Structure formats: structure tokens, C-alpha cells
Amino acid sequence: ETGIQSMVSSLDPYTNYYPESRVEDLRYMTTGEYGGIGATIYNINGDLTITDMLPGYPAERGGLKVGDIITHIDGRDIRDLDKDVAMDLLDGSTGSSLSLKLERYGTANPFELEFIREKIEIPAVPYAGVVADSIGYIAFSQFTRGGAGEVRLAYKQLKDSMDIKALVLDLRGNGGGLLQESIALVNLF
């Protein structure tokens, strides 16, 4: 590992080494896809808490609710684990099982739910619409494969159906991604 890191550091500053343990992170960054249950989770007051769910994915279908607190993942108590490590336990290969022990406000006893991980696809353009008189708005969340194409389709739809005269392309929170997608996006304009 030290040898690989030394070799990579002698290259340009944009070259990164991803060990096998971070392959899912790389897949998500380049494709917007990962194996999971479709839940957004944050550390709130030291508890790993469900804060959002993607519609139609296992988390929503399986009965999770916003505000549920995860105490165990696959039988492992995560309350004393580093929260980043605990969150990594939720992701995994598509088709694999996942067991969560949860606490829910208003429920006296902790309970368990079982899930099968699915391929979760996060759209590069989560929202597009008209925000003011003839001003279109496109939120662009990540430069993943096909992301520039999603922007192009959203722009075409706004231009054709709403007859926009100006456009706001919102890149706030966009963590980057594939260089060729950023080039393709610039070429649209």
C-alpha cells in the first residue's frame, strides 16, 4: 500500500488510488449507482438516524421511517463504532441481505427489519423547472456517466415546453466526477 501511494503521489495531483474497500465509493462517484437500500442517513446527536428515503427502493418498501435510529447492522452493535464505518456497513453488493435493528420514537421496544440490497441509481438532475418569469432552473448534483445528457434533456424540455429565455444551472453540492461529463456539459452551452 505504501508503494502504491508513493507511485501515485509522483503522478499528477488528480490521480487517486482506490483500494478494494472503496470500490463502491468509486462506482457511486462515476455512475451514480451503488448497492444499498435507498436511505439517507446522518449522525444526529451521536445516533445514526434515517433522514430521507428514495421512493420505490427497499428502505421505503421495507417499512423504514424518517427518524428511525439504527442501533445494529447485521447483528453488530454500531453505537460504539465510528459513524463512517457504520455507514459503510449499509452498502454492499446488489442482492445481498441486510438486517437492521432500530429504535423508533413512540415505540417501546427496538425492532428488526430485513432488506435485500438493490442497485440504487441517483439521478444527476434531481430537479428541473421554471423558477421565475422565463428563467429555467436545473439542479445538477454529480458529473456521473450520462449526467450531461440528463442536463441536455432537461434543458430541451424547459426550452421547448416552457419557452425559457435564461437558465440557472445549480452546481452547489456537486462533488465532481468524470472529466468527460464536465467537458460534455460545457459543450452544451
Tab-separated table of N, CA and C in Angstrom, residues 69-189:
chain	number	residue	atom	x	y	z
A	69	ILE	N	-33.745	5.257	14.341
A	69	ILE	CA	-32.350	5.238	14.760
A	69	ILE	C	-31.832	3.812	14.624
A	70	ILE	N	-30.718	3.651	13.904
A	70	ILE	CA	-30.122	2.333	13.698
A	70	ILE	C	-29.181	2.040	14.864
A	71	THR	N	-29.398	0.900	15.535
A	71	THR	CA	-28.525	0.506	16.649
A	71	THR	C	-27.634	-0.682	16.290
A	72	HIS	N	-28.106	-1.559	15.402
A	72	HIS	CA	-27.340	-2.738	14.990
A	72	HIS	C	-27.464	-2.918	13.478
A	73	ILE	N	-26.372	-3.303	12.840
A	73	ILE	CA	-26.365	-3.654	11.417
A	73	ILE	C	-25.848	-5.080	11.320
A	74	ASP	N	-26.663	-5.975	10.784
A	74	ASP	CA	-26.343	-7.402	10.679
A	74	ASP	C	-25.868	-7.972	12.024
A	75	GLY	N	-26.576	-7.594	13.092
A	75	GLY	CA	-26.282	-8.112	14.422
A	75	GLY	C	-25.131	-7.418	15.130
A	76	ARG	N	-24.459	-6.521	14.473
A	76	ARG	CA	-23.307	-5.824	15.059
A	76	ARG	C	-23.748	-4.494	15.662
A	77	ASP	N	-23.447	-4.308	16.942
A	77	ASP	CA	-23.791	-3.067	17.638
A	77	ASP	C	-22.925	-1.944	17.073
A	78	ILE	N	-23.564	-0.923	16.507
A	78	ILE	CA	-22.812	0.163	15.860
A	78	ILE	C	-22.722	1.417	16.716
A	79	ARG	N	-23.307	1.387	17.894
A	79	ARG	CA	-23.327	2.598	18.724
A	79	ARG	C	-21.934	3.047	19.147
A	80	ASP	N	-20.963	2.131	19.258
A	80	ASP	CA	-19.604	2.491	19.639
A	80	ASP	C	-18.655	2.564	18.445
A	81	LEU	N	-19.165	2.286	17.254
A	81	LEU	CA	-18.332	2.347	16.046
A	81	LEU	C	-18.231	3.774	15.535
A	82	ASP	N	-17.140	4.051	14.828
A	82	ASP	CA	-17.043	5.307	14.098
A	82	ASP	C	-18.202	5.341	13.107
A	83	LYS	N	-18.893	6.466	13.010
A	83	LYS	CA	-20.112	6.539	12.204
A	83	LYS	C	-19.844	6.320	10.713
A	84	ASP	N	-18.670	6.710	10.217
A	84	ASP	CA	-18.351	6.450	8.808
A	84	ASP	C	-18.236	4.952	8.540
A	85	VAL	N	-17.633	4.227	9.474
A	85	VAL	CA	-17.526	2.771	9.354
A	85	VAL	C	-18.922	2.149	9.383
A	86	ALA	N	-19.760	2.624	10.289
A	86	ALA	CA	-21.122	2.096	10.393
A	86	ALA	C	-21.899	2.343	9.101
A	87	MET	N	-21.755	3.534	8.531
A	87	MET	CA	-22.478	3.832	7.293
A	87	MET	C	-21.992	2.965	6.136
A	88	ASP	N	-20.699	2.634	6.123
A	88	ASP	CA	-20.169	1.752	5.077
A	88	ASP	C	-20.777	0.353	5.160
A	89	LEU	N	-21.193	-0.072	6.350
A	89	LEU	CA	-21.797	-1.395	6.508
A	89	LEU	C	-23.154	-1.494	5.817
A	90	LEU	N	-23.803	-0.365	5.582
A	90	LEU	CA	-25.119	-0.386	4.931
A	90	LEU	C	-25.017	-0.694	3.447
A	91	ASP	N	-23.925	-0.256	2.814
A	91	ASP	CA	-23.750	-0.513	1.384
A	91	ASP	C	-23.179	-1.904	1.183
A	92	GLY	N	-23.450	-2.470	0.026
A	92	GLY	CA	-22.934	-3.793	-0.278
A	92	GLY	C	-23.358	-4.196	-1.675
A	93	SER	N	-23.066	-5.413	-2.019
A	93	SER	CA	-23.379	-5.871	-3.366
A	93	SER	C	-24.884	-6.081	-3.534
A	94	THR	N	-25.345	-5.806	-4.734
A	94	THR	CA	-26.748	-5.969	-5.077
A	94	THR	C	-27.166	-7.419	-4.846
A	95	GLY	N	-28.293	-7.615	-4.197
A	95	GLY	CA	-28.806	-8.952	-3.926
A	95	GLY	C	-28.426	-9.490	-2.560
A	96	SER	N	-27.510	-8.826	-1.872
A	96	SER	CA	-27.119	-9.297	-0.544
A	96	SER	C	-28.132	-8.811	0.490
A	97	SER	N	-28.205	-9.535	1.615
A	97	SER	CA	-29.199	-9.200	2.637
A	97	SER	C	-28.609	-8.244	3.663
A	98	LEU	N	-29.500	-7.559	4.340
A	98	LEU	CA	-29.121	-6.585	5.358
A	98	LEU	C	-30.168	-6.628	6.457
A	99	SER	N	-29.700	-6.710	7.697
A	99	SER	CA	-30.597	-6.707	8.849
A	99	SER	C	-30.294	-5.467	9.686
A	100	LEU	N	-31.346	-4.716	10.027
A	100	LEU	CA	-31.193	-3.518	10.844
A	100	LEU	C	-32.021	-3.652	12.120
A	101	LYS	N	-31.405	-3.338	13.248
A	101	LYS	CA	-32.146	-3.222	14.499
A	101	LYS	C	-32.338	-1.735	14.731
A	102	LEU	N	-33.592	-1.348	14.993
A	102	LEU	CA	-33.955	0.062	15.022
A	102	LEU	C	-34.681	0.440	16.303
A	103	GLU	N	-34.557	1.714	16.634
A	103	GLU	CA	-35.380	2.325	17.664
A	103	GLU	C	-36.227	3.376	16.974
A	104	ARG	N	-37.498	3.438	17.347
A	104	ARG	CA	-38.420	4.399	16.735
A	104	ARG	C	-39.151	5.158	17.829
A	105	TYR	N	-39.209	6.465	17.666
A	105	TYR	CA	-39.920	7.303	18.616
A	105	TYR	C	-41.365	6.829	18.723
A	106	GLY	N	-41.850	6.669	19.922
A	106	GLY	CA	-43.227	6.231	20.133
A	106	GLY	C	-43.381	4.727	20.182
A	107	THR	N	-42.295	3.984	19.942
A	107	THR	CA	-42.324	2.530	20.008
A	107	THR	C	-41.503	2.103	21.219
A	108	ALA	N	-42.074	1.285	22.064
A	108	ALA	CA	-41.440	0.939	23.337
A	108	ALA	C	-40.172	0.107	23.165
A	109	ASN	N	-40.186	-0.855	22.258
A	109	ASN	CA	-39.067	-1.785	22.138
A	109	ASN	C	-38.383	-1.659	20.780
A	110	PRO	N	-37.059	-1.882	20.758
A	110	PRO	CA	-36.364	-1.936	19.466
A	110	PRO	C	-36.920	-3.086	18.625
A	111	PHE	N	-36.795	-2.964	17.319
A	111	PHE	CA	-37.293	-3.997	16.415
A	111	PHE	C	-36.327	-4.163	15.252
A	112	GLU	N	-36.475	-5.279	14.525
A	112	GLU	CA	-35.581	-5.564	13.402
A	112	GLU	C	-36.353	-5.557	12.097
A	113	LEU	N	-35.669	-5.105	11.039
A	113	LEU	CA	-36.192	-5.175	9.677
A	113	LEU	C	-35.123	-5.802	8.789
A	114	GLU	N	-35.579	-6.592	7.834
A	114	GLU	CA	-34.674	-7.255	6.890
A	114	GLU	C	-34.846	-6.623	5.504
A	115	PHE	N	-33.744	-6.467	4.783
A	115	PHE	CA	-33.753	-5.877	3.447
A	115	PHE	C	-32.863	-6.686	2.517
A	116	ILE	N	-33.146	-6.582	1.237
A	116	ILE	CA	-32.251	-7.077	0.196
A	116	ILE	C	-31.746	-5.842	-0.547
A	117	ARG	N	-30.418	-5.698	-0.601
A	117	ARG	CA	-29.840	-4.538	-1.267
A	117	ARG	C	-30.142	-4.586	-2.758
A	118	GLU	N	-30.400	-3.420	-3.323
A	118	GLU	CA	-30.651	-3.282	-4.757
A	118	GLU	C	-29.697	-2.250	-5.340
A	119	LYS	N	-29.644	-2.221	-6.644
A	119	LYS	CA	-28.865	-1.186	-7.313
A	119	LYS	C	-29.644	0.118	-7.182
A	120	ILE	N	-29.046	1.075	-6.512
A	120	ILE	CA	-29.675	2.370	-6.288
A	120	ILE	C	-29.089	3.346	-7.291
A	121	GLU	N	-29.941	3.981	-8.065
A	121	GLU	CA	-29.499	4.945	-9.072
A	121	GLU	C	-29.934	6.340	-8.650
A	122	ILE	N	-28.953	7.215	-8.492
A	122	ILE	CA	-29.219	8.594	-8.107
A	122	ILE	C	-29.169	9.439	-9.380
A	123	PRO	N	-30.235	10.152	-9.710
A	123	PRO	CA	-30.212	10.964	-10.931
A	123	PRO	C	-29.232	12.125	-10.802
A	124	ALA	N	-28.546	12.440	-11.906
A	124	ALA	CA	-27.628	13.585	-11.922
A	124	ALA	C	-28.413	14.894	-11.893
A	125	VAL	N	-29.650	14.868	-12.415
A	125	VAL	CA	-30.519	16.051	-12.401
A	125	VAL	C	-31.742	15.713	-11.551
A	126	PRO	N	-31.676	16.013	-10.238
A	126	PRO	CA	-32.814	15.688	-9.382
A	126	PRO	C	-33.999	16.628	-9.547
A	127	TYR	N	-33.767	17.827	-10.130
A	127	TYR	CA	-34.873	18.773	-10.308
A	127	TYR	C	-34.593	19.688	-11.491
A	128	ALA	N	-35.629	19.954	-12.261
A	128	ALA	CA	-35.580	20.949	-13.334
A	128	ALA	C	-36.959	21.589	-13.427
A	129	GLY	N	-36.989	22.903	-13.543
A	129	GLY	CA	-38.261	23.606	-13.620
A	129	GLY	C	-38.051	25.081	-13.891
A	130	VAL	N	-39.148	25.830	-13.889
A	130	VAL	CA	-39.100	27.276	-14.090
A	130	VAL	C	-39.259	27.932	-12.726
A	131	VAL	N	-38.320	28.830	-12.388
A	131	VAL	CA	-38.334	29.449	-11.064
A	131	VAL	C	-38.879	30.871	-11.083
A	132	ALA	N	-38.855	31.514	-12.225
A	132	ALA	CA	-39.372	32.878	-12.342
A	132	ALA	C	-39.759	33.097	-13.804
A	133	ASP	N	-40.185	34.280	-14.109
A	133	ASP	CA	-40.627	34.607	-15.462
A	133	ASP	C	-39.563	34.249	-16.503
A	134	SER	N	-39.768	33.164	-17.221
A	134	SER	CA	-38.907	32.692	-18.307
A	134	SER	C	-37.490	32.335	-17.862
A	135	ILE	N	-37.296	32.020	-16.581
A	135	ILE	CA	-35.979	31.609	-16.095
A	135	ILE	C	-36.056	30.143	-15.675
A	136	GLY	N	-35.314	29.309	-16.383
A	136	GLY	CA	-35.267	27.891	-16.056
A	136	GLY	C	-34.243	27.618	-14.974
A	137	TYR	N	-34.437	26.526	-14.284
A	137	TYR	CA	-33.531	26.130	-13.203
A	137	TYR	C	-33.283	24.631	-13.321
A	138	ILE	N	-31.999	24.236	-13.342
A	138	ILE	CA	-31.631	22.822	-13.362
A	138	ILE	C	-30.646	22.583	-12.233
A	139	ALA	N	-30.984	21.693	-11.319
A	139	ALA	CA	-30.063	21.268	-10.258
A	139	ALA	C	-29.257	20.104	-10.811
A	140	PHE	N	-27.941	20.245	-10.792
A	140	PHE	CA	-27.041	19.211	-11.329
A	140	PHE	C	-26.163	18.721	-10.184
A	141	SER	N	-26.423	17.507	-9.706
A	141	SER	CA	-25.820	17.041	-8.463
A	141	SER	C	-24.489	16.326	-8.614
A	142	GLN	N	-24.202	15.742	-9.801
A	142	GLN	CA	-22.949	14.998	-9.934
A	142	GLN	C	-22.597	14.762	-11.403
A	143	PHE	N	-21.299	14.781	-11.672
A	143	PHE	CA	-20.794	14.535	-13.020
A	143	PHE	C	-20.592	13.036	-13.219
A	144	THR	N	-21.677	12.286	-13.238
A	144	THR	CA	-21.615	10.844	-13.439
A	144	THR	C	-21.872	10.529	-14.906
A	145	ARG	N	-21.636	9.272	-15.261
A	145	ARG	CA	-21.840	8.840	-16.637
A	145	ARG	C	-23.271	9.155	-17.069
A	146	GLY	N	-23.395	9.925	-18.159
A	146	GLY	CA	-24.702	10.304	-18.679
A	146	GLY	C	-25.270	11.564	-18.061
A	147	GLY	N	-24.568	12.169	-17.120
A	147	GLY	CA	-25.069	13.359	-16.436
A	147	GLY	C	-25.288	14.539	-17.369
A	148	ALA	N	-24.351	14.776	-18.278
A	148	ALA	CA	-24.502	15.880	-19.235
A	148	ALA	C	-25.705	15.637	-20.136
A	149	GLY	N	-25.954	14.394	-20.476
A	149	GLY	CA	-27.135	14.062	-21.273
A	149	GLY	C	-28.428	14.357	-20.526
A	150	GLU	N	-28.436	14.115	-19.210
A	150	GLU	CA	-29.615	14.441	-18.404
A	150	GLU	C	-29.852	15.950	-18.391
A	151	VAL	N	-28.764	16.732	-18.297
A	151	VAL	CA	-28.891	18.189	-18.337
A	151	VAL	C	-29.435	18.617	-19.694
A	152	ARG	N	-28.914	18.023	-20.765
A	152	ARG	CA	-29.364	18.366	-22.114
A	152	ARG	C	-30.863	18.102	-22.265
A	153	LEU	N	-31.327	16.948	-21.799
A	153	LEU	CA	-32.755	16.624	-21.902
A	153	LEU	C	-33.612	17.578	-21.073
A	154	ALA	N	-33.149	17.892	-19.861
A	154	ALA	CA	-33.901	18.822	-19.010
A	154	ALA	C	-33.960	20.203	-19.660
A	155	TYR	N	-32.840	20.658	-20.218
A	155	TYR	CA	-32.797	21.962	-20.869
A	155	TYR	C	-33.723	21.997	-22.090
A	156	LYS	N	-33.671	20.934	-22.890
A	156	LYS	CA	-34.532	20.871	-24.083
A	156	LYS	C	-36.004	20.904	-23.687
A	157	GLN	N	-36.359	20.169	-22.657
A	157	GLN	CA	-37.751	20.158	-22.210
A	157	GLN	C	-38.169	21.546	-21.715
A	158	LEU	N	-37.321	22.200	-20.954
A	158	LEU	CA	-37.646	23.546	-20.462
A	158	LEU	C	-37.745	24.543	-21.613
A	159	LYS	N	-36.829	24.437	-22.551
A	159	LYS	CA	-36.802	25.360	-23.688
A	159	LYS	C	-38.034	25.157	-24.563
A	160	ASP	N	-38.378	23.901	-24.856
A	160	ASP	CA	-39.497	23.612	-25.759
A	160	ASP	C	-40.858	23.843	-25.112
A	161	SER	N	-41.038	23.370	-23.874
A	161	SER	CA	-42.372	23.439	-23.275
A	161	SER	C	-42.618	24.718	-22.469
A	162	MET	N	-41.574	25.295	-21.907
A	162	MET	CA	-41.756	26.479	-21.059
A	162	MET	C	-41.224	27.752	-21.707
A	163	ASP	N	-40.565	27.620	-22.861
A	163	ASP	CA	-40.020	28.758	-23.610
A	163	ASP	C	-39.165	29.663	-22.720
A	164	ILE	N	-38.194	29.042	-22.019
A	164	ILE	CA	-37.338	29.833	-21.139
A	164	ILE	C	-36.395	30.717	-21.951
A	165	LYS	N	-36.005	31.837	-21.379
A	165	LYS	CA	-35.082	32.787	-22.016
A	165	LYS	C	-33.725	32.799	-21.314
A	166	ALA	N	-33.673	32.302	-20.074
A	166	ALA	CA	-32.442	32.246	-19.300
A	166	ALA	C	-32.439	30.951	-18.489
A	167	LEU	N	-31.258	30.575	-18.007
A	167	LEU	CA	-31.143	29.318	-17.275
A	167	LEU	C	-30.177	29.479	-16.106
A	168	VAL	N	-30.573	28.937	-14.954
A	168	VAL	CA	-29.689	28.824	-13.803
A	168	VAL	C	-29.310	27.354	-13.710
A	169	LEU	N	-28.020	27.070	-13.817
A	169	LEU	CA	-27.511	25.709	-13.656
A	169	LEU	C	-26.869	25.645	-12.273
A	170	ASP	N	-27.533	24.994	-11.350
A	170	ASP	CA	-27.117	24.952	-9.946
A	170	ASP	C	-26.143	23.798	-9.715
A	171	LEU	N	-24.902	24.134	-9.423
A	171	LEU	CA	-23.871	23.130	-9.149
A	171	LEU	C	-23.516	23.045	-7.669
A	172	ARG	N	-24.283	23.714	-6.814
A	172	ARG	CA	-23.993	23.652	-5.381
A	172	ARG	C	-24.078	22.208	-4.892
A	173	GLY	N	-23.107	21.819	-4.110
A	173	GLY	CA	-23.087	20.463	-3.567
A	173	GLY	C	-22.624	19.415	-4.552
A	174	ASN	N	-22.290	19.811	-5.779
A	174	ASN	CA	-21.804	18.862	-6.775
A	174	ASN	C	-20.357	18.536	-6.444
A	175	GLY	N	-20.113	17.291	-6.104
A	175	GLY	CA	-18.779	16.865	-5.685
A	175	GLY	C	-17.852	16.516	-6.820
A	176	GLY	N	-18.260	16.741	-8.058
A	176	GLY	CA	-17.388	16.415	-9.188
A	176	GLY	C	-17.721	15.052	-9.746
A	177	GLY	N	-16.737	14.461	-10.398
A	177	GLY	CA	-16.944	13.153	-11.008
A	177	GLY	C	-16.088	12.978	-12.239
A	178	LEU	N	-16.699	12.591	-13.345
A	178	LEU	CA	-15.973	12.257	-14.559
A	178	LEU	C	-15.647	13.501	-15.389
A	179	LEU	N	-14.375	13.610	-15.790
A	179	LEU	CA	-13.918	14.748	-16.580
A	179	LEU	C	-14.678	14.847	-17.894
A	180	GLN	N	-14.894	13.728	-18.582
A	180	GLN	CA	-15.575	13.781	-19.881
A	180	GLN	C	-17.004	14.303	-19.769
A	181	GLU	N	-17.648	14.088	-18.616
A	181	GLU	CA	-19.003	14.620	-18.424
A	181	GLU	C	-18.975	16.132	-18.235
A	182	SER	N	-17.948	16.633	-17.567
A	182	SER	CA	-17.845	18.098	-17.423
A	182	SER	C	-17.566	18.749	-18.771
A	183	ILE	N	-16.763	18.105	-19.596
A	183	ILE	CA	-16.497	18.617	-20.948
A	183	ILE	C	-17.778	18.596	-21.772
A	184	ALA	N	-18.508	17.492	-21.704
A	184	ALA	CA	-19.768	17.385	-22.450
A	184	ALA	C	-20.773	18.444	-21.989
A	185	LEU	N	-20.789	18.752	-20.688
A	185	LEU	CA	-21.695	19.765	-20.181
A	185	LEU	C	-21.326	21.142	-20.720
A	186	VAL	N	-20.056	21.470	-20.693
A	186	VAL	CA	-19.603	22.765	-21.218
A	186	VAL	C	-19.936	22.872	-22.705
A	187	ASN	N	-19.788	21.791	-23.438
A	187	ASN	CA	-20.078	21.797	-24.866
A	187	ASN	C	-21.551	22.041	-25.189
A	188	LEU	N	-22.441	21.761	-24.221
A	188	LEU	CA	-23.865	22.046	-24.440
A	188	LEU	C	-24.117	23.542	-24.604
A	189	PHE	N	-23.303	24.346	-23.940
A	189	PHE	CA	-23.518	25.774	-23.923
A	189	PHE	C	-22.508	26.507	-24.750
